[in-house]
PDB file of C-alpha atoms and ligand atoms in Angstrom:
ATOM      1  CA  MET A   1       7.773  49.435 -24.332  1.00 96.00           C
ATOM      2  CA  ASP A   2       8.796  51.827 -21.628  1.00 96.00           C
ATOM      3  CA  LEU A   3      12.374  52.968 -20.530  1.00 95.00           C
ATOM      4  CA  PRO A   4      11.608  54.120 -17.054  1.00 94.00           C
ATOM      5  CA  TRP A   5      13.729  56.329 -14.797  1.00 93.00           C
ATOM      6  CA  GLY A   6      16.484  54.360 -13.087  1.00 91.00           C
ATOM      7  CA  ASP A   7      16.151  51.330 -15.391  1.00 94.00           C
ATOM      8  CA  GLU A   8      19.598  49.721 -16.122  1.00 94.00           C
ATOM      9  CA  ARG A   9      19.185  50.551 -19.870  1.00 96.00           C
ATOM     10  CA  THR A  10      18.213  54.096 -19.219  1.00 95.00           C
ATOM     11  CA  ARG A  11      21.283  54.402 -16.999  1.00 94.00           C
ATOM     12  CA  LYS A  12      23.688  53.900 -19.788  1.00 96.00           C
ATOM     13  CA  PHE A  13      23.114  57.459 -21.140  1.00 97.00           C
ATOM     14  CA  ILE A  14      25.608  60.184 -20.437  1.00 97.00           C
ATOM     15  CA  THR A  15      24.297  63.747 -20.501  1.00 97.00           C
ATOM     16  CA  ASN A  16      25.036  67.288 -19.757  1.00 97.00           C
ATOM     17  CA  VAL A  17      23.002  69.084 -17.009  1.00 98.00           C
ATOM     18  CA  GLY A  18      21.346  72.112 -18.407  1.00 98.00           C
ATOM     19  CA  LEU A  19      20.392  74.555 -15.650  1.00 98.00           C
ATOM     20  CA  ILE A  20      17.263  76.116 -17.317  1.00 98.00           C
ATOM     21  CA  THR A  21      16.529  79.684 -15.995  1.00 98.00           C
ATOM     22  CA  SER A  22      13.223  81.344 -16.718  1.00 98.00           C
ATOM     23  CA  ASN A  23      11.231  84.371 -15.497  1.00 98.00           C
ATOM     24  CA  GLY A  24       7.489  84.417 -16.045  1.00 97.00           C
ATOM     25  CA  PRO A  25       4.144  83.737 -14.190  1.00 96.00           C
ATOM     26  CA  LYS A  26       6.199  81.666 -11.557  1.00 96.00           C
ATOM     27  CA  GLY A  27       8.798  84.226 -11.013  1.00 97.00           C
ATOM     28  CA  GLN A  28      12.497  83.913 -11.492  1.00 98.00           C
ATOM     29  CA  ASN A  29      13.368  80.201 -11.560  1.00 98.00           C
ATOM     30  CA  ILE A  30      15.921  77.584 -12.299  1.00 98.00           C
ATOM     31  CA  MET A  31      15.566  73.801 -12.978  1.00 98.00           C
ATOM     32  CA  ALA A  32      17.935  71.024 -13.865  1.00 98.00           C
ATOM     33  CA  ALA A  33      17.413  69.303 -17.200  1.00 98.00           C
ATOM     34  CA  GLU A  34      19.700  66.562 -18.349  1.00 98.00           C
ATOM     35  CA  TRP A  35      17.653  66.464 -21.568  1.00 98.00           C
ATOM     36  CA  THR A  36      19.424  69.551 -22.950  1.00 98.00           C
ATOM     37  CA  HIS A  37      20.945  69.155 -26.416  1.00 98.00           C
ATOM     38  CA  HIS A  38      22.529  71.299 -29.072  1.00 98.00           C
ATOM     39  CA  ILE A  39      20.689  70.281 -32.248  1.00 98.00           C
ATOM     40  CA  SER A  40      21.626  72.867 -34.994  1.00 98.00           C
ATOM     41  CA  TYR A  41      24.691  75.079 -35.841  1.00 98.00           C
ATOM     42  CA  SER A  42      23.026  77.595 -38.117  1.00 98.00           C
ATOM     43  CA  PRO A  43      20.985  78.932 -36.636  1.00 98.00           C
ATOM     44  CA  GLY A  44      22.178  77.669 -33.191  1.00 98.00           C
ATOM     45  CA  LEU A  45      19.263  75.650 -31.730  1.00 98.00           C
ATOM     46  CA  ILE A  46      19.062  73.938 -28.297  1.00 98.00           C
ATOM     47  CA  ILE A  47      16.377  71.473 -27.243  1.00 98.00           C
ATOM     48  CA  ILE A  48      15.149  70.847 -23.715  1.00 98.00           C
ATOM     49  CA  ASN A  49      12.713  68.206 -22.711  1.00 98.00           C
ATOM     50  CA  ILE A  50      10.652  69.071 -19.619  1.00 98.00           C
ATOM     51  CA  HIS A  51       7.457  68.086 -17.746  1.00 96.00           C
ATOM     52  CA  THR A  52       4.291  70.197 -17.995  1.00 96.00           C
ATOM     53  CA  ASN A  53       3.886  70.318 -14.193  1.00 94.00           C
ATOM     54  CA  ASP A  54       7.307  72.143 -13.909  1.00 95.00           C
ATOM     55  CA  ALA A  55       7.233  75.723 -13.078  1.00 98.00           C
ATOM     56  CA  THR A  56       9.754  76.177 -15.877  1.00 98.00           C
ATOM     57  CA  TYR A  57       7.170  74.962 -18.286  1.00 98.00           C
ATOM     58  CA  GLU A  58       4.571  77.585 -17.236  1.00 97.00           C
ATOM     59  CA  ASN A  59       7.344  80.281 -17.380  1.00 98.00           C
ATOM     60  CA  ILE A  60       8.433  79.413 -20.969  1.00 98.00           C
ATOM     61  CA  LYS A  61       4.732  79.074 -22.010  1.00 97.00           C
ATOM     62  CA  GLY A  62       4.164  82.672 -20.702  1.00 96.00           C
ATOM     63  CA  THR A  63       7.329  84.301 -22.144  1.00 98.00           C
ATOM     64  CA  LYS A  64       8.661  82.064 -24.966  1.00 98.00           C
ATOM     65  CA  GLU A  65      12.150  82.428 -23.646  1.00 98.00           C
ATOM     66  CA  PHE A  66      14.636  80.599 -21.383  1.00 98.00           C
ATOM     67  CA  GLY A  67      18.249  80.477 -20.426  1.00 98.00           C
ATOM     68  CA  VAL A  68      20.604  77.385 -20.753  1.00 98.00           C
ATOM     69  CA  ASN A  69      23.314  77.347 -18.308  1.00 98.00           C
ATOM     70  CA  LEU A  70      25.470  74.329 -18.850  1.00 98.00           C
ATOM     71  CA  CYS A  71      26.381  73.105 -15.347  1.00 98.00           C
ATOM     72  CA  ALA A  72      30.161  73.289 -14.674  1.00 98.00           C
ATOM     73  CA  VAL A  73      32.001  70.481 -12.690  1.00 98.00           C
ATOM     74  CA  ASP A  74      32.125  72.643  -9.642  1.00 98.00           C
ATOM     75  CA  GLN A  75      28.353  73.366  -9.733  1.00 98.00           C
ATOM     76  CA  ASN A  76      26.792  70.041  -8.902  1.00 98.00           C
ATOM     77  CA  ILE A  77      25.110  71.552  -5.875  1.00 98.00           C
ATOM     78  CA  VAL A  78      23.340  73.895  -8.122  1.00 98.00           C
ATOM     79  CA  SER A  79      21.956  70.948 -10.101  1.00 98.00           C
ATOM     80  CA  SER A  80      20.797  69.239  -7.025  1.00 98.00           C
ATOM     81  CA  ILE A  81      18.998  72.345  -5.757  1.00 98.00           C
ATOM     82  CA  ALA A  82      17.515  73.244  -9.141  1.00 98.00           C
ATOM     83  CA  GLY A  83      16.340  69.679  -9.527  1.00 98.00           C
ATOM     84  CA  GLY A  84      15.175  69.129  -6.058  1.00 97.00           C
ATOM     85  CA  SER A  85      12.092  71.275  -5.740  1.00 98.00           C
ATOM     86  CA  HIS A  86       9.505  73.109  -7.750  1.00 97.00           C
ATOM     87  CA  GLY A  87       9.580  76.863  -8.407  1.00 97.00           C
ATOM     88  CA  GLN A  88       5.961  77.228  -7.342  1.00 95.00           C
ATOM     89  CA  ASN A  89       6.893  76.142  -3.834  1.00 96.00           C
ATOM     90  CA  VAL A  90      10.511  77.222  -3.391  1.00 98.00           C
ATOM     91  CA  ASP A  91      12.440  80.409  -4.565  1.00 98.00           C
ATOM     92  CA  LYS A  92      15.498  78.355  -5.657  1.00 98.00           C
ATOM     93  CA  ILE A  93      17.338  81.398  -6.962  1.00 98.00           C
ATOM     94  CA  ALA A  94      17.223  82.901  -3.457  1.00 98.00           C
ATOM     95  CA  VAL A  95      18.555  79.729  -1.955  1.00 98.00           C
ATOM     96  CA  LEU A  96      21.422  79.638  -4.453  1.00 98.00           C
ATOM     97  CA  LYS A  97      22.203  83.271  -3.867  1.00 98.00           C
ATOM     98  CA  GLU A  98      22.308  82.751  -0.127  1.00 98.00           C
ATOM     99  CA  LEU A  99      24.841  79.938  -0.768  1.00 98.00           C
ATOM    100  CA  GLY A 100      27.018  82.358  -2.587  1.00 98.00           C
ATOM    101  CA  TYR A 101      26.132  81.522  -6.178  1.00 98.00           C
ATOM    102  CA  GLU A 102      25.833  84.527  -8.512  1.00 98.00           C
ATOM    103  CA  PHE A 103      23.586  85.435 -11.312  1.00 98.00           C
ATOM    104  CA  TYR A 104      23.651  88.098 -14.071  1.00 98.00           C
ATOM    105  CA  ALA A 105      20.769  89.663 -15.936  1.00 98.00           C
ATOM    106  CA  GLY A 106      20.309  88.133 -19.369  1.00 98.00           C
ATOM    107  CA  LYS A 107      21.259  90.557 -22.282  1.00 98.00           C
ATOM    108  CA  LYS A 108      18.368  89.367 -24.620  1.00 98.00           C
ATOM    109  CA  ILE A 109      16.043  87.694 -22.202  1.00 98.00           C
ATOM    110  CA  LYS A 110      14.409  88.550 -18.864  1.00 97.00           C
ATOM    111  CA  ALA A 111      15.609  85.470 -17.050  1.00 98.00           C
ATOM    112  CA  LEU A 112      18.700  85.502 -14.859  1.00 98.00           C
ATOM    113  CA  MET A 113      21.733  83.624 -16.043  1.00 98.00           C
ATOM    114  CA  LEU A 114      24.097  81.626 -13.800  1.00 98.00           C
ATOM    115  CA  LYS A 115      27.685  82.962 -13.459  1.00 98.00           C
ATOM    116  CA  GLY A 116      30.497  80.408 -13.638  1.00 98.00           C
ATOM    117  CA  ALA A 117      28.504  77.995 -15.912  1.00 98.00           C
ATOM    118  CA  ALA A 118      30.532  75.970 -18.538  1.00 98.00           C
ATOM    119  CA  MET A 119      28.330  77.808 -21.130  1.00 98.00           C
ATOM    120  CA  ASN A 120      25.384  80.299 -21.099  1.00 98.00           C
ATOM    121  CA  ALA A 121      22.875  80.610 -23.850  1.00 98.00           C
ATOM    122  CA  GLU A 122      19.888  82.960 -24.034  1.00 98.00           C
ATOM    123  CA  CYS A 123      17.187  81.428 -26.148  1.00 98.00           C
ATOM    124  CA  LYS A 124      13.941  82.320 -27.723  1.00 98.00           C
ATOM    125  CA  ALA A 125      11.444  79.415 -27.764  1.00 98.00           C
ATOM    126  CA  VAL A 126      10.545  78.640 -31.447  1.00 98.00           C
ATOM    127  CA  LYS A 127       8.916  75.226 -31.438  1.00 98.00           C
ATOM    128  CA  LYS A 128       7.178  73.007 -28.890  1.00 98.00           C
ATOM    129  CA  MET A 129       6.271  69.243 -29.264  1.00 98.00           C
ATOM    130  CA  THR A 130       4.726  66.878 -26.866  1.00 98.00           C
ATOM    131  CA  LEU A 131       6.964  63.768 -26.963  1.00 96.00           C
ATOM    132  CA  GLY A 132       5.683  60.837 -24.751  1.00 96.00           C
ATOM    133  CA  ASP A 133       5.603  62.030 -21.107  1.00 96.00           C
ATOM    134  CA  HIS A 134       7.566  65.296 -21.650  1.00 97.00           C
ATOM    135  CA  VAL A 135       7.328  68.264 -23.806  1.00 98.00           C
ATOM    136  CA  ALA A 136      10.354  69.226 -26.096  1.00 98.00           C
ATOM    137  CA  ILE A 137      11.032  72.904 -26.438  1.00 98.00           C
ATOM    138  CA  VAL A 138      13.391  74.136 -29.087  1.00 98.00           C
ATOM    139  CA  GLY A 139      15.233  77.339 -28.308  1.00 98.00           C
ATOM    140  CA  GLU A 140      16.940  79.531 -30.916  1.00 98.00           C
ATOM    141  CA  VAL A 141      20.113  80.997 -29.334  1.00 98.00           C
ATOM    142  CA  LEU A 142      20.256  84.746 -29.269  1.00 98.00           C
ATOM    143  CA  GLU A 143      23.284  85.243 -27.193  1.00 98.00           C
ATOM    144  CA  ALA A 144      25.934  82.622 -25.898  1.00 98.00           C
ATOM    145  CA  THR A 145      29.246  82.719 -24.083  1.00 98.00           C
ATOM    146  CA  ALA A 146      31.563  79.857 -22.839  1.00 97.00           C
ATOM    147  CA  ASN A 147      34.332  79.822 -20.302  1.00 92.00           C
ATOM    148  CA  ASP A 148      37.251  77.376 -19.788  1.00 94.00           C
ATOM    149  CA  LYS A 149      35.453  75.335 -17.093  1.00 96.00           C
ATOM    150  CA  ALA A 150      34.519  71.744 -17.925  1.00 97.00           C
ATOM    151  CA  PRO A 151      30.915  70.816 -18.060  1.00 98.00           C
ATOM    152  CA  LEU A 152      29.510  68.455 -15.552  1.00 98.00           C
ATOM    153  CA  ALA A 153      28.525  64.996 -16.773  1.00 98.00           C
ATOM    154  CA  TYR A 154      25.457  63.044 -15.544  1.00 98.00           C
ATOM    155  CA  HIS A 155      25.446  59.304 -15.648  1.00 97.00           C
ATOM    156  CA  ASP A 156      23.825  56.489 -13.703  1.00 95.00           C
ATOM    157  CA  GLY A 157      22.062  59.012 -11.463  1.00 94.00           C
ATOM    158  CA  LYS A 158      25.406  60.540 -10.469  1.00 96.00           C
ATOM    159  CA  TYR A 159      27.613  63.560 -11.250  1.00 98.00           C
ATOM    160  CA  TRP A 160      30.967  62.940 -12.970  1.00 98.00           C
ATOM    161  CA  LYS A 161      33.790  64.954 -14.569  1.00 96.00           C
ATOM    162  CA  LEU A 162      35.335  63.823 -17.812  1.00 95.00           C
ATOM    163  CA  GLY A 163      38.451  61.834 -17.337  1.00 92.00           C
ATOM    164  CA  GLU A 164      40.955  60.253 -19.737  1.00 94.00           C
ATOM    165  CA  GLN A 165      40.754  60.921 -23.489  1.00 95.00           C
ATOM    166  CA  ILE A 166      40.721  57.847 -25.580  1.00 95.00           C
ATOM    167  CA  SER A 167      43.822  57.622 -27.659  1.00 96.00           C
ATOM    168  CA  LYS A 168      43.733  57.384 -31.397  1.00 95.00           C
ATOM    169  CA  PRO A 169      44.199  53.806 -32.998  1.00 96.00           C
ATOM    170  CA  GLN A 170      47.681  52.981 -34.292  1.00 97.00           C
ATOM    171  CA  GLN A 171      48.463  54.246 -37.833  1.00 98.00           C
ATOM    172  CA  ASP A 172      48.220  50.771 -39.417  1.00 98.00           C
ATOM    173  CA  LYS A 173      44.742  50.393 -37.970  1.00 97.00           C
ATOM    174  CA  ILE A 174      43.702  53.824 -39.468  1.00 98.00           C
ATOM    175  CA  ASP A 175      45.099  52.702 -42.733  1.00 98.00           C
ATOM    176  CA  LYS A 176      43.278  49.428 -42.678  1.00 98.00           C
ATOM    177  CA  ILE A 177      40.004  51.220 -41.888  1.00 98.00           C
ATOM    178  CA  LYS A 178      40.557  53.665 -44.816  1.00 98.00           C
ATOM    179  CA  GLN A 179      41.114  50.674 -47.118  1.00 98.00           C
ATOM    180  CA  LEU A 180      37.894  48.917 -46.013  1.00 98.00           C
ATOM    181  CA  VAL A 181      36.033  52.122 -46.526  1.00 98.00           C
ATOM    182  CA  GLU A 182      37.287  52.499 -50.034  1.00 98.00           C
ATOM    183  CA  LYS A 183      36.563  48.741 -50.696  1.00 98.00           C
ATOM    184  CA  HIS A 184      32.954  49.063 -49.437  1.00 98.00           C
ATOM    185  CA  LYS A 185      32.154  52.448 -51.097  1.00 98.00           C
ATOM    186  CA  LYS A 186      28.635  52.141 -52.652  1.00 98.00           C
TER     187      LYS A 186
HETATM  188  C1  FMN B   1      20.314  65.938 -12.687  1.00 92.95           C
HETATM  189  C2  FMN B   1      18.910  66.135 -12.841  1.00 92.95           C
HETATM  190  C3  FMN B   1      18.487  66.076 -14.239  1.00 92.95           C
HETATM  191  C4  FMN B   1      17.109  66.346 -14.528  1.00 92.95           C
HETATM  192  N1  FMN B   1      16.661  66.379 -15.902  1.00 92.95           N
HETATM  193  C5  FMN B   1      15.334  66.687 -16.102  1.00 92.95           C
HETATM  194  C6  FMN B   1      14.961  66.645 -17.456  1.00 92.95           C
HETATM  195  O1  FMN B   1      15.690  66.565 -18.333  1.00 92.95           O
HETATM  196  N2  FMN B   1      13.577  67.021 -17.665  1.00 92.95           N
HETATM  197  C7  FMN B   1      12.725  67.214 -16.630  1.00 92.95           C
HETATM  198  O2  FMN B   1      11.529  67.482 -16.901  1.00 92.95           O
HETATM  199  N3  FMN B   1      13.103  67.170 -15.390  1.00 92.95           N
HETATM  200  C8  FMN B   1      14.430  66.986 -15.038  1.00 92.95           C
HETATM  201  N4  FMN B   1      14.858  66.915 -13.717  1.00 92.95           N
HETATM  202  C9  FMN B   1      13.850  67.178 -12.723  1.00 92.95           C
HETATM  203  C10 FMN B   1      13.604  68.722 -12.597  1.00 92.95           C
HETATM  204  O3  FMN B   1      14.800  69.324 -12.446  1.00 92.95           O
HETATM  205  C11 FMN B   1      12.685  68.858 -11.313  1.00 92.95           C
HETATM  206  O4  FMN B   1      11.296  68.340 -11.593  1.00 92.95           O
HETATM  207  C12 FMN B   1      12.544  70.324 -10.880  1.00 92.95           C
HETATM  208  O5  FMN B   1      11.876  70.297  -9.603  1.00 92.95           O
HETATM  209  C13 FMN B   1      11.692  71.184 -11.819  1.00 92.95           C
HETATM  210  O6  FMN B   1      11.582  72.469 -11.427  1.00 92.95           O
HETATM  211  P1  FMN B   1      10.624  73.597 -11.752  1.00 92.95           P
HETATM  212  O7  FMN B   1       9.237  72.940 -11.337  1.00 92.95           O
HETATM  213  O8  FMN B   1      10.975  74.645 -10.758  1.00 92.95           O
HETATM  214  O9  FMN B   1      10.638  73.869 -13.119  1.00 92.95           O
HETATM  215  C14 FMN B   1      16.192  66.646 -13.453  1.00 92.95           C
HETATM  216  C15 FMN B   1      16.686  66.698 -12.160  1.00 92.95           C
HETATM  217  C16 FMN B   1      17.986  66.449 -11.788  1.00 92.95           C
HETATM  218  C17 FMN B   1      18.524  66.624 -10.408  1.00 92.95           C
END
């Protein structure tokens, strides 16, 4: 079956927004990708899932590298701009610069990196797989930094910031769970 965009079941997912920077045949570019996930500690690997008609795809195909800039809570406008047009038609980096957003040169890759993101990772593309209607690209992290800003959350087609932390269960509940885990050990 399909799980289309906007479907009530699709809308239950909560994701980060990865702002994917690249610099290749389509020039310096940035796109928004909610399908950006950390999938390995050692080595550090990040997977992104993008469309073959994205300028970002052409850039990564040409250079085998990309930047992951995890959108911070105060950068939702960057996500809307990066996700709102294609790099072959619009110089989105120039639009963002004119709005006052700043970039720095990647240390290990040729793409620009977004200043003030919650996390920045410079990646070398090590694997590519067509999965359904998108292509998954695995990036090995070459360089990464984080700052104290919270990451933006994306859910139900809207941007959110994380709110209340869920409190731990009462100690008697924790003890009961431990007992049950012991009892049901295989
Ligand atoms: C919040 C948000 C999340 C998005 N997530 C994805 C994604 O995970 N994969 C994808 O292919 N497109 C995603 N898009 C759409 C792309 O960002 C959009 O197609 C963009 O124009 C591609 O840019 P490019 O052609 O310059 O690479 C998302 C858009 C927004 C606004």
